[in-house]
Amino acid sequence: MTLTRSMARLTAGLAGAALLSASLSAQARELSVSTVLSDAFPWGQAAEKWAELVEERSDGELTLRVYPNSQLVSGDQTREFSAMRSGLIDAAVGSTINWSPQVPELNLFSLPFFILDEAAVDAVTGGEAGELVFEAIESRGVIPLAWGENGFRQVSNSRGPISQPDDLDGLKIRVVGSPLFQDTFSALGADPTQMSWTDAQPALTTGAVDGQENPLSVFDVARIDQVGQEHLTLWNYMNDPLIFAVNQQVWQTLSEEQQTLLRETAVEAGEWEIAMTREEEGERLAAIQERGVTVTELTDEQYQAFVDATQSVYEKWAPRIGEEVVKAAQAAIDAR
């Protein structure tokens, strides 16, 4: 009788352990996702959309927790890629600009006056050049999944309209931490000043810098016109695609089903965010103008003057980016 009871207890204990193990394995796995901007901006909304789709389709077994405003890198957006590569961050929806110090091929999108319009953006990201860029990212320990869009970057300042290179002469322009940006604005006669976005708005407020460059979505949502930026020039001098990506080691621990889920939802979130960003562009411009900002649009001749003024920058950086990538991109642009 005692032996029977002992066997029963053992059987019950084993069954309980099995149930506990099954319960633990079924618990949701949470991945951290870094973004530079919050969900007040399309960039942050892209990350939130990705998280929403993943939770819905994994039945809660896999979740993404979004950390906006560069929280996971103490506000230094240029450290995001390195932090993801080292495993401090599981995933990110990041900027080609911020990741370019670690992945030189990403400077393709920052070549001044190279990618002219949205059709050119799509031709580059959707073609051979885009594949080469993704291969470069993966070779550095990060798995790229999909494209998003921060948009074309425009220039603003507190001094006066900018319609020719000479108008930038001596202006202190806040730029991100990329040597290519330093070279571009130096070639135009400006005084580029590198600082994080956290520091940029106070600097604009005090007049420590005269101007800045950002997509219309950032100018609008952040109300940059309220910190003295009364003059805005639409010059589409470079584009900033976003990239959905995951740390390689984290990726390898996921099941094939989870990998497929993450990739498919990233693509869907990216397509959703790109469409939204482009649809809202006209409304944002109208809102900016209604707030009293003077908007300058360049003629073809004025645009060409900026192209000519930055030709030396193109010649310096194309070899650093990689001739194969640049040629593939140029061919895609020409064929668009």
Coordinates of C-alpha atoms in Angstrom, one line a residue:
M1 CA 0.0 0.0 0.0
T2 CA 2.8 2.3 0.9
L3 CA 4.6 1.5 -2.3
T4 CA 1.5 2.1 -4.4
R5 CA 1.0 5.5 -2.7
S6 CA 4.6 6.4 -3.4
M7 CA 4.3 5.5 -7.0
A8 CA 1.1 7.6 -7.3
R9 CA 2.8 10.6 -5.8
L10 CA 5.8 10.1 -8.1
T11 CA 3.5 9.9 -11.2
A12 CA 1.6 13.0 -10.1
G13 CA 4.9 14.8 -9.5
L14 CA 6.2 13.9 -12.9
A15 CA 2.9 15.0 -14.5
G16 CA 3.1 18.3 -12.7
A17 CA 6.6 18.9 -13.8
A18 CA 5.6 18.2 -17.4
L19 CA 2.7 20.6 -17.2
L20 CA 5.0 23.3 -15.6
S21 CA 7.6 22.8 -18.4
A22 CA 4.9 23.1 -21.1
S23 CA 3.5 26.2 -19.4
L24 CA 6.9 27.9 -19.3
S25 CA 7.7 27.0 -22.9
A26 CA 4.4 28.5 -24.0
Q27 CA 5.0 31.8 -22.2
A28 CA 5.5 34.8 -24.4
R29 CA 9.0 35.7 -25.5
E30 CA 9.6 39.5 -25.5
L31 CA 12.2 41.2 -27.8
S32 CA 13.3 44.7 -27.2
V33 CA 13.0 47.1 -30.2
S34 CA 14.8 50.4 -30.4
T35 CA 13.7 53.5 -32.2
V36 CA 15.0 57.1 -32.2
L37 CA 11.6 58.8 -32.4
S38 CA 8.3 58.1 -30.5
D39 CA 5.0 57.1 -32.0
A40 CA 4.2 60.8 -32.4
F41 CA 6.2 60.4 -35.6
P42 CA 5.8 57.9 -38.5
W43 CA 9.1 56.3 -37.5
G44 CA 7.9 55.4 -34.1
Q45 CA 4.5 54.4 -35.5
A46 CA 6.3 51.9 -37.8
A47 CA 7.8 50.2 -34.8
E48 CA 4.5 50.1 -32.9
K49 CA 2.7 48.7 -36.0
W50 CA 5.3 45.9 -36.2
A51 CA 4.8 45.1 -32.5
E52 CA 1.0 45.1 -32.9
L53 CA 1.1 42.7 -35.9
V54 CA 3.5 40.3 -34.2
E55 CA 1.4 40.1 -31.1
E56 CA -1.8 39.5 -33.0
R57 CA -0.4 36.8 -35.2
S58 CA 1.7 35.0 -32.7
D59 CA -1.3 34.7 -30.3
G60 CA 0.9 36.5 -27.8
E61 CA 3.7 33.9 -27.8
L62 CA 6.1 36.4 -29.3
T63 CA 6.0 40.1 -28.4
L64 CA 8.0 43.2 -29.2
R65 CA 8.5 45.9 -26.7
V66 CA 9.3 49.2 -28.3
Y67 CA 11.7 51.6 -26.6
P68 CA 11.5 55.0 -28.3
N69 CA 13.7 58.1 -28.1
S70 CA 17.0 56.1 -28.1
Q71 CA 16.3 55.0 -24.5
L72 CA 18.4 51.8 -24.9
V73 CA 21.5 53.8 -26.0
S74 CA 21.2 56.7 -23.5
G75 CA 20.0 59.1 -26.2
D76 CA 23.0 58.5 -28.5
Q77 CA 21.3 57.3 -31.7
T78 CA 24.6 56.6 -33.5
R79 CA 25.3 53.8 -31.0
E80 CA 22.1 51.9 -31.9
F81 CA 23.6 49.6 -34.5
S82 CA 26.6 48.6 -32.4
A83 CA 24.3 47.9 -29.5
M84 CA 22.1 45.7 -31.6
R85 CA 25.1 43.9 -33.1
S86 CA 26.5 43.2 -29.6
G87 CA 23.1 42.0 -28.3
L88 CA 22.3 44.8 -26.0
I89 CA 19.3 45.5 -28.2
D90 CA 17.3 42.6 -29.7
A91 CA 15.9 44.5 -32.7
A92 CA 15.4 48.0 -34.1
V93 CA 13.6 50.1 -36.6
G94 CA 16.6 52.3 -37.5
S95 CA 17.9 55.0 -39.8
T96 CA 20.4 54.4 -42.6
I97 CA 22.1 57.6 -41.4
N98 CA 22.5 56.5 -37.8
W99 CA 23.8 53.0 -38.8
S100 CA 26.1 54.3 -41.6
P101 CA 29.2 54.7 -39.3
Q102 CA 29.2 50.9 -38.9
V103 CA 27.9 50.0 -42.3
P104 CA 29.5 52.3 -45.0
E105 CA 27.2 51.0 -47.7
L106 CA 24.3 52.8 -46.0
N107 CA 25.9 56.1 -47.0
L108 CA 24.5 55.4 -50.4
F109 CA 21.2 57.1 -49.4
S110 CA 23.1 60.1 -48.0
L111 CA 25.0 60.9 -51.2
P112 CA 24.0 64.5 -51.8
F113 CA 21.4 65.1 -54.6
F114 CA 21.7 61.5 -55.8
I115 CA 18.3 60.0 -55.2
L116 CA 15.9 62.4 -56.7
D117 CA 12.4 61.3 -56.0
E118 CA 10.2 58.5 -54.4
A119 CA 10.4 56.4 -57.6
A120 CA 14.2 56.5 -57.3
V121 CA 14.0 55.5 -53.7
D122 CA 11.8 52.5 -54.5
A123 CA 14.0 51.5 -57.5
V124 CA 17.1 51.5 -55.3
T125 CA 15.6 49.7 -52.2
G126 CA 13.7 47.2 -54.3
G127 CA 16.5 46.3 -56.6
E128 CA 20.1 44.9 -56.7
A129 CA 21.4 47.9 -54.7
G130 CA 19.0 47.2 -51.9
E131 CA 20.0 43.6 -51.8
L132 CA 23.7 44.5 -51.7
V133 CA 23.0 46.9 -48.8
F134 CA 21.1 44.2 -46.9
E135 CA 24.0 41.8 -47.5
A136 CA 26.4 44.3 -46.0
I137 CA 24.2 44.7 -42.9
E138 CA 23.9 40.9 -42.4
S139 CA 27.7 40.5 -42.8
R140 CA 28.0 42.7 -39.7
G141 CA 25.9 40.5 -37.4
V142 CA 22.4 42.0 -37.9
I143 CA 19.6 40.5 -39.9
P144 CA 17.7 43.1 -42.0
L145 CA 14.1 42.3 -42.6
A146 CA 12.3 45.2 -44.4
W147 CA 12.4 48.8 -45.5
G148 CA 10.5 51.8 -44.0
E149 CA 10.9 55.5 -44.7
N150 CA 11.9 58.6 -42.8
G151 CA 11.6 60.6 -46.0
F152 CA 13.6 63.2 -47.9
R153 CA 15.4 65.6 -45.7
Q154 CA 14.8 69.4 -46.2
V155 CA 16.8 72.3 -44.8
S156 CA 15.5 75.1 -42.6
N157 CA 17.1 78.1 -41.0
S158 CA 16.4 81.3 -39.0
R159 CA 18.2 83.8 -41.3
G160 CA 16.6 83.8 -44.7
P161 CA 15.5 81.8 -47.8
I162 CA 18.0 79.3 -49.3
S163 CA 17.8 78.9 -53.0
Q164 CA 21.5 78.7 -54.0
P165 CA 24.7 77.4 -52.4
D166 CA 25.8 80.9 -51.5
D167 CA 22.8 81.3 -49.2
L168 CA 24.3 78.7 -46.9
D169 CA 27.6 80.5 -46.6
G170 CA 28.6 80.7 -42.9
L171 CA 25.3 79.3 -41.5
K172 CA 25.7 77.0 -38.6
I173 CA 23.6 73.9 -39.5
R174 CA 22.9 71.1 -37.0
V175 CA 23.7 67.7 -38.6
V176 CA 23.7 64.1 -37.4
G177 CA 27.0 62.4 -36.5
S178 CA 28.0 61.3 -40.0
P179 CA 31.2 62.5 -41.7
L180 CA 29.3 62.6 -45.0
F181 CA 27.0 65.2 -43.7
Q182 CA 29.9 67.3 -42.5
D183 CA 31.5 67.1 -46.0
T184 CA 28.2 68.0 -47.8
F185 CA 27.5 71.1 -45.8
S186 CA 31.2 72.2 -45.8
A187 CA 31.2 71.9 -49.6
L188 CA 28.1 74.3 -49.6
G189 CA 30.0 76.8 -47.5
A190 CA 28.0 76.2 -44.3
D191 CA 29.4 75.5 -40.8
P192 CA 28.0 72.0 -40.0
T193 CA 27.6 71.3 -36.2
Q194 CA 27.1 67.7 -35.1
M195 CA 24.8 67.1 -32.2
S196 CA 22.1 64.6 -31.2
W197 CA 18.4 65.5 -31.8
T198 CA 18.0 65.8 -28.0
D199 CA 20.4 68.7 -28.0
A200 CA 19.3 70.2 -31.3
Q201 CA 16.1 71.9 -30.3
P202 CA 17.7 73.8 -27.3
A203 CA 20.5 74.9 -29.6
L204 CA 18.0 76.2 -32.2
T205 CA 16.1 78.0 -29.5
T206 CA 19.1 79.8 -28.2
G207 CA 20.5 80.5 -31.7
A208 CA 23.6 78.4 -31.0
V209 CA 22.9 77.0 -34.5
D210 CA 21.1 78.7 -37.3
G211 CA 19.4 75.8 -39.0
Q212 CA 18.9 72.1 -39.3
E213 CA 17.9 69.4 -41.9
N214 CA 15.1 66.9 -41.4
P215 CA 12.1 65.3 -43.1
L216 CA 8.9 67.3 -43.1
S217 CA 7.3 64.9 -40.7
V218 CA 9.9 65.8 -38.0
F219 CA 9.7 69.5 -38.8
D220 CA 5.9 69.4 -38.5
V221 CA 5.5 67.1 -35.4
A222 CA 8.4 68.7 -33.5
R223 CA 7.1 72.2 -34.4
I224 CA 10.6 73.3 -35.4
D225 CA 9.1 76.5 -36.6
Q226 CA 8.6 77.4 -33.0
V227 CA 12.3 77.5 -32.4
G228 CA 13.0 80.2 -35.0
Q229 CA 13.1 78.1 -38.1
E230 CA 11.0 80.4 -40.3
H231 CA 12.6 79.5 -43.7
L232 CA 12.3 76.0 -45.2
T233 CA 13.8 74.9 -48.5
L234 CA 12.5 71.8 -50.3
W235 CA 15.6 70.4 -51.9
N236 CA 15.3 66.6 -51.4
Y237 CA 19.1 66.4 -51.0
M238 CA 19.0 63.0 -49.6
N239 CA 16.6 60.3 -48.4
D240 CA 16.6 58.3 -45.2
P241 CA 15.1 54.9 -45.5
L242 CA 14.3 53.0 -42.3
I243 CA 15.3 49.4 -41.8
F244 CA 13.6 46.8 -39.6
A245 CA 16.3 44.4 -38.3
V246 CA 17.1 41.8 -35.6
N247 CA 20.3 40.8 -33.8
Q248 CA 21.8 37.7 -35.6
Q249 CA 22.2 35.6 -32.5
V250 CA 18.6 36.4 -31.4
W251 CA 17.4 35.5 -34.9
Q252 CA 19.1 32.1 -34.7
T253 CA 17.3 31.2 -31.4
L254 CA 13.9 31.7 -33.1
S255 CA 12.0 29.0 -34.7
E256 CA 11.5 29.0 -38.4
E257 CA 7.9 29.9 -37.9
Q258 CA 8.9 32.9 -35.7
Q259 CA 11.4 34.1 -38.2
T260 CA 8.8 34.0 -40.9
L261 CA 6.4 35.8 -38.7
L262 CA 8.9 38.6 -37.9
R263 CA 9.9 39.1 -41.5
E264 CA 6.4 39.1 -42.9
T265 CA 5.1 41.5 -40.3
A266 CA 8.1 43.8 -40.7
V267 CA 7.5 44.0 -44.5
E268 CA 3.8 44.7 -43.9
A269 CA 4.5 47.4 -41.2
G270 CA 7.1 49.0 -43.5
E271 CA 4.8 49.1 -46.5
W272 CA 2.1 50.6 -44.3
E273 CA 4.4 53.3 -42.9
I274 CA 5.9 54.2 -46.3
A275 CA 2.4 54.7 -47.7
M276 CA 1.3 56.7 -44.7
T277 CA 4.4 58.9 -44.7
R278 CA 4.0 59.8 -48.4
E279 CA 0.3 60.4 -48.2
E280 CA 0.7 62.8 -45.3
E281 CA 3.5 64.8 -47.0
G282 CA 1.2 67.4 -48.7
E283 CA -0.8 67.9 -45.6
R284 CA 2.3 68.5 -43.5
L285 CA 3.6 71.0 -45.9
A286 CA 0.3 72.9 -45.9
A287 CA 0.2 72.9 -42.1
I288 CA 3.8 74.2 -42.0
Q289 CA 3.0 77.0 -44.4
E290 CA -0.1 77.9 -42.5
R291 CA 2.0 78.5 -39.4
G292 CA 3.9 81.3 -41.3
V293 CA 7.0 79.4 -42.5
T294 CA 8.4 80.7 -45.8
V295 CA 8.8 77.7 -48.2
T296 CA 11.2 77.8 -51.1
E297 CA 11.0 75.2 -53.9
L298 CA 14.0 75.0 -56.3
T299 CA 13.9 75.4 -60.0
D300 CA 15.8 72.8 -62.1
E301 CA 18.6 75.3 -62.6
Q302 CA 18.8 76.0 -58.9
Y303 CA 18.8 72.3 -58.1
Q304 CA 21.6 71.7 -60.5
A305 CA 23.7 74.4 -58.8
F306 CA 23.6 72.4 -55.6
V307 CA 24.5 69.2 -57.5
D308 CA 27.5 70.9 -59.0
A309 CA 28.6 72.3 -55.7
T310 CA 28.6 68.9 -54.0
Q311 CA 30.2 66.9 -56.9
S312 CA 33.5 66.6 -55.0
V313 CA 31.6 65.0 -52.1
Y314 CA 30.1 62.4 -54.4
E315 CA 33.6 61.7 -55.9
K316 CA 35.1 61.3 -52.4
W317 CA 32.4 59.0 -51.0
A318 CA 31.3 56.8 -53.9
P319 CA 34.5 54.6 -53.5
R320 CA 34.0 54.4 -49.7
I321 CA 30.4 53.2 -50.2
G322 CA 31.5 50.7 -52.8
E323 CA 31.5 51.1 -56.6
E324 CA 29.3 48.0 -57.1
V325 CA 26.6 49.4 -54.8
V326 CA 26.7 52.9 -56.3
K327 CA 26.6 51.6 -59.9
A328 CA 23.7 49.3 -59.1
A329 CA 21.8 52.2 -57.6
Q330 CA 22.5 54.5 -60.5
A331 CA 21.3 51.9 -63.0
A332 CA 18.1 51.5 -61.0
I333 CA 17.6 55.3 -60.8
D334 CA 18.2 55.7 -64.6
A335 CA 15.7 52.9 -65.4
R336 CA 12.9 54.0 -63.0

